[in-house]
Amino acid sequence: EQTACRSVGMNLGIAFQLVDDVLDYGGKAAKLGKNIGDDFREGKITLPVVLAFRRGNDSERKFWVKALERGEIGDSDLDHAIGLMTKHRALEDTISRAQHYGAMAVDALALFRRLTRKLPSLFRLELLQLLLSSNLLPHHMEDGPLRFVLQH
């Protein structure tokens, strides 16, 4: 039971953090309680940044080094960062990884049968609502595989 609890907490925490990392590059400030791009301006290396950096060309990598390592950020750099993340599917792939960790947390809950009758569907619904309300998902994903995975 302790291992299952640990797994639930760890995997749910990772899923939450990954969603938070994505929301920093496209959520709505009023709903999030923080400004969009705070992580970028603070030079935080999050999974979307890592994915965009690794998938980028030399010029794109120089941008990331200049902005995040040296802290040389111009007025349009956040938009450029979001563009690179979109180009390289970094936000989408981070959401997919968040789904994976969320699913592992739900699976660990299966050891507690009396709790899992409704909790997994509620968890999936909450995660789905968070992702859909963030306006981050491409429209083709809203009614497709993401909704299916989170609801089943």
PDB file of C-alpha atoms in Angstrom:
ATOM      1  CA  GLU A   1       0.000   0.000   0.000  1.00  0.00           C
ATOM      2  CA  GLN A   2       2.841   2.410   0.770  1.00  0.00           C
ATOM      3  CA  THR A   3       4.395   1.741  -2.627  1.00  0.00           C
ATOM      4  CA  ALA A   4       1.053   2.379  -4.322  1.00  0.00           C
ATOM      5  CA  CYS A   5       0.581   5.626  -2.385  1.00  0.00           C
ATOM      6  CA  ARG A   6       4.087   6.717  -3.298  1.00  0.00           C
ATOM      7  CA  SER A   7       3.416   5.884  -6.946  1.00  0.00           C
ATOM      8  CA  VAL A   8       0.137   7.834  -6.959  1.00  0.00           C
ATOM      9  CA  GLY A   9       1.764  10.893  -5.402  1.00  0.00           C
ATOM     10  CA  MET A  10       4.873  10.840  -7.563  1.00  0.00           C
ATOM     11  CA  ASN A  11       3.086  10.209 -10.861  1.00  0.00           C
ATOM     12  CA  LEU A  12       0.279  12.653 -10.169  1.00  0.00           C
ATOM     13  CA  GLY A  13       2.861  15.255  -9.156  1.00  0.00           C
ATOM     14  CA  ILE A  14       4.826  14.761 -12.359  1.00  0.00           C
ATOM     15  CA  ALA A  15       1.632  14.946 -14.456  1.00  0.00           C
ATOM     16  CA  PHE A  16       0.631  18.167 -12.685  1.00  0.00           C
ATOM     17  CA  GLN A  17       4.072  19.721 -13.200  1.00  0.00           C
ATOM     18  CA  LEU A  18       4.139  18.836 -16.887  1.00  0.00           C
ATOM     19  CA  VAL A  19       0.706  20.407 -17.424  1.00  0.00           C
ATOM     20  CA  ASP A  20       1.879  23.473 -15.487  1.00  0.00           C
ATOM     21  CA  ASP A  21       4.966  23.688 -17.735  1.00  0.00           C
ATOM     22  CA  VAL A  22       2.754  23.654 -20.842  1.00  0.00           C
ATOM     23  CA  LEU A  23       0.330  26.211 -19.426  1.00  0.00           C
ATOM     24  CA  ASP A  24       3.211  28.635 -18.892  1.00  0.00           C
ATOM     25  CA  TYR A  25       3.468  28.919 -22.664  1.00  0.00           C
ATOM     26  CA  GLY A  26      -0.181  29.326 -23.547  1.00  0.00           C
ATOM     27  CA  GLY A  27      -2.667  29.268 -20.690  1.00  0.00           C
ATOM     28  CA  LYS A  28      -4.741  32.238 -19.635  1.00  0.00           C
ATOM     29  CA  ALA A  29      -3.110  34.359 -16.916  1.00  0.00           C
ATOM     30  CA  ALA A  30      -6.359  35.091 -15.087  1.00  0.00           C
ATOM     31  CA  LYS A  31      -7.191  31.395 -14.760  1.00  0.00           C
ATOM     32  CA  LEU A  32      -3.658  30.335 -13.860  1.00  0.00           C
ATOM     33  CA  GLY A  33      -2.899  32.911 -11.201  1.00  0.00           C
ATOM     34  CA  LYS A  34       0.455  33.619 -12.817  1.00  0.00           C
ATOM     35  CA  ASN A  35       1.686  35.426 -15.878  1.00  0.00           C
ATOM     36  CA  ILE A  36       2.237  33.577 -19.115  1.00  0.00           C
ATOM     37  CA  GLY A  37       5.939  33.166 -19.814  1.00  0.00           C
ATOM     38  CA  ASP A  38       7.160  33.502 -16.231  1.00  0.00           C
ATOM     39  CA  ASP A  39       9.183  30.290 -16.519  1.00  0.00           C
ATOM     40  CA  PHE A  40      10.695  31.529 -19.788  1.00  0.00           C
ATOM     41  CA  ARG A  41      11.647  34.921 -18.335  1.00  0.00           C
ATOM     42  CA  GLU A  42      13.132  33.190 -15.270  1.00  0.00           C
ATOM     43  CA  GLY A  43      15.257  30.937 -17.479  1.00  0.00           C
ATOM     44  CA  LYS A  44      13.650  27.701 -16.292  1.00  0.00           C
ATOM     45  CA  ILE A  45      14.521  24.639 -18.326  1.00  0.00           C
ATOM     46  CA  THR A  46      11.252  22.702 -18.560  1.00  0.00           C
ATOM     47  CA  LEU A  47      10.379  19.700 -20.700  1.00  0.00           C
ATOM     48  CA  PRO A  48       8.822  21.789 -23.509  1.00  0.00           C
ATOM     49  CA  VAL A  49      12.069  23.786 -23.695  1.00  0.00           C
ATOM     50  CA  VAL A  50      14.201  20.635 -23.719  1.00  0.00           C
ATOM     51  CA  LEU A  51      12.120  19.073 -26.489  1.00  0.00           C
ATOM     52  CA  ALA A  52      12.164  22.224 -28.642  1.00  0.00           C
ATOM     53  CA  PHE A  53      15.910  22.631 -28.079  1.00  0.00           C
ATOM     54  CA  ARG A  54      16.770  19.021 -28.936  1.00  0.00           C
ATOM     55  CA  ARG A  55      14.568  19.011 -32.028  1.00  0.00           C
ATOM     56  CA  GLY A  56      15.728  22.413 -33.230  1.00  0.00           C
ATOM     57  CA  ASN A  57      18.409  23.366 -35.719  1.00  0.00           C
ATOM     58  CA  ASP A  58      21.607  25.240 -34.810  1.00  0.00           C
ATOM     59  CA  SER A  59      19.988  28.662 -35.159  1.00  0.00           C
ATOM     60  CA  GLU A  60      17.074  27.653 -32.943  1.00  0.00           C
ATOM     61  CA  ARG A  61      19.419  26.225 -30.324  1.00  0.00           C
ATOM     62  CA  LYS A  62      21.370  29.488 -30.283  1.00  0.00           C
ATOM     63  CA  PHE A  63      18.101  31.286 -29.530  1.00  0.00           C
ATOM     64  CA  TRP A  64      17.467  29.045 -26.490  1.00  0.00           C
ATOM     65  CA  VAL A  65      21.012  29.511 -25.190  1.00  0.00           C
ATOM     66  CA  LYS A  66      20.813  33.290 -25.649  1.00  0.00           C
ATOM     67  CA  ALA A  67      17.412  33.561 -23.977  1.00  0.00           C
ATOM     68  CA  LEU A  68      17.607  31.027 -21.175  1.00  0.00           C
ATOM     69  CA  GLU A  69      21.292  30.643 -20.394  1.00  0.00           C
ATOM     70  CA  ARG A  70      22.372  34.247 -20.887  1.00  0.00           C
ATOM     71  CA  GLY A  71      19.035  35.828 -19.999  1.00  0.00           C
ATOM     72  CA  GLU A  72      19.039  38.006 -23.114  1.00  0.00           C
ATOM     73  CA  ILE A  73      15.308  38.163 -23.784  1.00  0.00           C
ATOM     74  CA  GLY A  74      13.705  40.621 -26.172  1.00  0.00           C
ATOM     75  CA  ASP A  75      10.077  41.725 -26.443  1.00  0.00           C
ATOM     76  CA  SER A  76       9.153  39.178 -29.109  1.00  0.00           C
ATOM     77  CA  ASP A  77      11.205  36.272 -27.752  1.00  0.00           C
ATOM     78  CA  LEU A  78       8.358  34.632 -25.821  1.00  0.00           C
ATOM     79  CA  ASP A  79       6.277  34.493 -29.006  1.00  0.00           C
ATOM     80  CA  HIS A  80       9.290  33.081 -30.850  1.00  0.00           C
ATOM     81  CA  ALA A  81       9.763  30.432 -28.130  1.00  0.00           C
ATOM     82  CA  ILE A  82       6.098  29.423 -28.386  1.00  0.00           C
ATOM     83  CA  GLY A  83       6.453  29.245 -32.161  1.00  0.00           C
ATOM     84  CA  LEU A  84       9.430  26.916 -31.862  1.00  0.00           C
ATOM     85  CA  MET A  85       7.605  24.742 -29.351  1.00  0.00           C
ATOM     86  CA  THR A  86       4.635  24.534 -31.700  1.00  0.00           C
ATOM     87  CA  LYS A  87       6.849  23.793 -34.703  1.00  0.00           C
ATOM     88  CA  HIS A  88       8.542  20.915 -32.877  1.00  0.00           C
ATOM     89  CA  ARG A  89       5.373  19.648 -31.122  1.00  0.00           C
ATOM     90  CA  ALA A  90       7.005  20.190 -27.739  1.00  0.00           C
ATOM     91  CA  LEU A  91       3.794  21.289 -26.005  1.00  0.00           C
ATOM     92  CA  GLU A  92       1.740  18.463 -27.497  1.00  0.00           C
ATOM     93  CA  ASP A  93       4.340  15.870 -26.574  1.00  0.00           C
ATOM     94  CA  THR A  94       4.606  17.242 -23.034  1.00  0.00           C
ATOM     95  CA  ILE A  95       0.834  16.867 -22.670  1.00  0.00           C
ATOM     96  CA  SER A  96       1.145  13.267 -23.894  1.00  0.00           C
ATOM     97  CA  ARG A  97       3.736  12.586 -21.230  1.00  0.00           C
ATOM     98  CA  ALA A  98       1.485  14.183 -18.603  1.00  0.00           C
ATOM     99  CA  GLN A  99      -1.283  11.807 -19.703  1.00  0.00           C
ATOM    100  CA  HIS A 100       1.097   8.888 -19.295  1.00  0.00           C
ATOM    101  CA  TYR A 101       2.018   9.855 -15.735  1.00  0.00           C
ATOM    102  CA  GLY A 102      -1.628  10.570 -14.898  1.00  0.00           C
ATOM    103  CA  ALA A 103      -2.587   7.119 -16.158  1.00  0.00           C
ATOM    104  CA  MET A 104       0.134   5.526 -14.008  1.00  0.00           C
ATOM    105  CA  ALA A 105      -1.250   7.357 -10.962  1.00  0.00           C
ATOM    106  CA  VAL A 106      -4.748   6.081 -11.744  1.00  0.00           C
ATOM    107  CA  ASP A 107      -3.389   2.547 -12.213  1.00  0.00           C
ATOM    108  CA  ALA A 108      -1.712   2.682  -8.806  1.00  0.00           C
ATOM    109  CA  LEU A 109      -5.062   3.601  -7.294  1.00  0.00           C
ATOM    110  CA  ALA A 110      -6.430   0.263  -8.477  1.00  0.00           C
ATOM    111  CA  LEU A 111      -4.974  -1.284  -5.329  1.00  0.00           C
ATOM    112  CA  PHE A 112      -7.543   0.657  -3.355  1.00  0.00           C
ATOM    113  CA  ARG A 113     -10.709  -0.748  -4.898  1.00  0.00           C
ATOM    114  CA  ARG A 114     -13.099   1.039  -2.567  1.00  0.00           C
ATOM    115  CA  LEU A 115     -11.644   4.406  -3.631  1.00  0.00           C
ATOM    116  CA  THR A 116     -11.369   3.749  -7.331  1.00  0.00           C
ATOM    117  CA  ARG A 117     -15.025   3.303  -8.185  1.00  0.00           C
ATOM    118  CA  LYS A 118     -15.387   7.003  -9.013  1.00  0.00           C
ATOM    119  CA  LEU A 119     -11.993   8.617  -8.477  1.00  0.00           C
ATOM    120  CA  PRO A 120     -10.340   7.632 -11.767  1.00  0.00           C
ATOM    121  CA  SER A 121     -13.206   8.988 -13.866  1.00  0.00           C
ATOM    122  CA  LEU A 122     -13.282  12.175 -11.788  1.00  0.00           C
ATOM    123  CA  PHE A 123      -9.502  12.559 -12.132  1.00  0.00           C
ATOM    124  CA  ARG A 124      -9.665  12.045 -15.875  1.00  0.00           C
ATOM    125  CA  LEU A 125     -12.544  14.494 -16.202  1.00  0.00           C
ATOM    126  CA  GLU A 126     -10.706  17.164 -14.190  1.00  0.00           C
ATOM    127  CA  LEU A 127      -7.529  16.721 -16.247  1.00  0.00           C
ATOM    128  CA  LEU A 128      -9.507  16.841 -19.481  1.00  0.00           C
ATOM    129  CA  GLN A 129     -11.325  19.989 -18.390  1.00  0.00           C
ATOM    130  CA  LEU A 130      -8.029  21.636 -17.423  1.00  0.00           C
ATOM    131  CA  LEU A 131      -6.431  20.812 -20.766  1.00  0.00           C
ATOM    132  CA  LEU A 132      -9.444  21.832 -22.835  1.00  0.00           C
ATOM    133  CA  SER A 133      -9.955  25.095 -20.936  1.00  0.00           C
ATOM    134  CA  SER A 134      -6.298  26.019 -21.388  1.00  0.00           C
ATOM    135  CA  ASN A 135      -6.789  26.574 -25.145  1.00  0.00           C
ATOM    136  CA  LEU A 136      -3.448  24.839 -25.666  1.00  0.00           C
ATOM    137  CA  LEU A 137      -4.656  21.801 -27.494  1.00  0.00           C
ATOM    138  CA  PRO A 138      -4.846  21.886 -31.257  1.00  0.00           C
ATOM    139  CA  HIS A 139      -8.520  21.729 -32.240  1.00  0.00           C
ATOM    140  CA  HIS A 140      -8.053  18.316 -33.872  1.00  0.00           C
ATOM    141  CA  MET A 141      -7.092  16.850 -30.485  1.00  0.00           C
ATOM    142  CA  GLU A 142     -10.068  18.197 -28.517  1.00  0.00           C
ATOM    143  CA  ASP A 143     -12.477  15.530 -29.723  1.00  0.00           C
ATOM    144  CA  GLY A 144      -9.951  12.908 -30.678  1.00  0.00           C
ATOM    145  CA  PRO A 145      -7.458  10.701 -28.867  1.00  0.00           C
ATOM    146  CA  LEU A 146      -6.954  12.983 -25.859  1.00  0.00           C
ATOM    147  CA  ARG A 147     -10.640  12.983 -24.932  1.00  0.00           C
ATOM    148  CA  PHE A 148     -10.791   9.193 -25.467  1.00  0.00           C
ATOM    149  CA  VAL A 149      -7.753   8.478 -23.304  1.00  0.00           C
ATOM    150  CA  LEU A 150      -8.880  10.701 -20.465  1.00  0.00           C
ATOM    151  CA  GLN A 151     -12.453   9.443 -20.443  1.00  0.00           C
ATOM    152  CA  HIS A 152     -11.718   5.704 -20.674  1.00  0.00           C
TER     153      HIS A 152
END
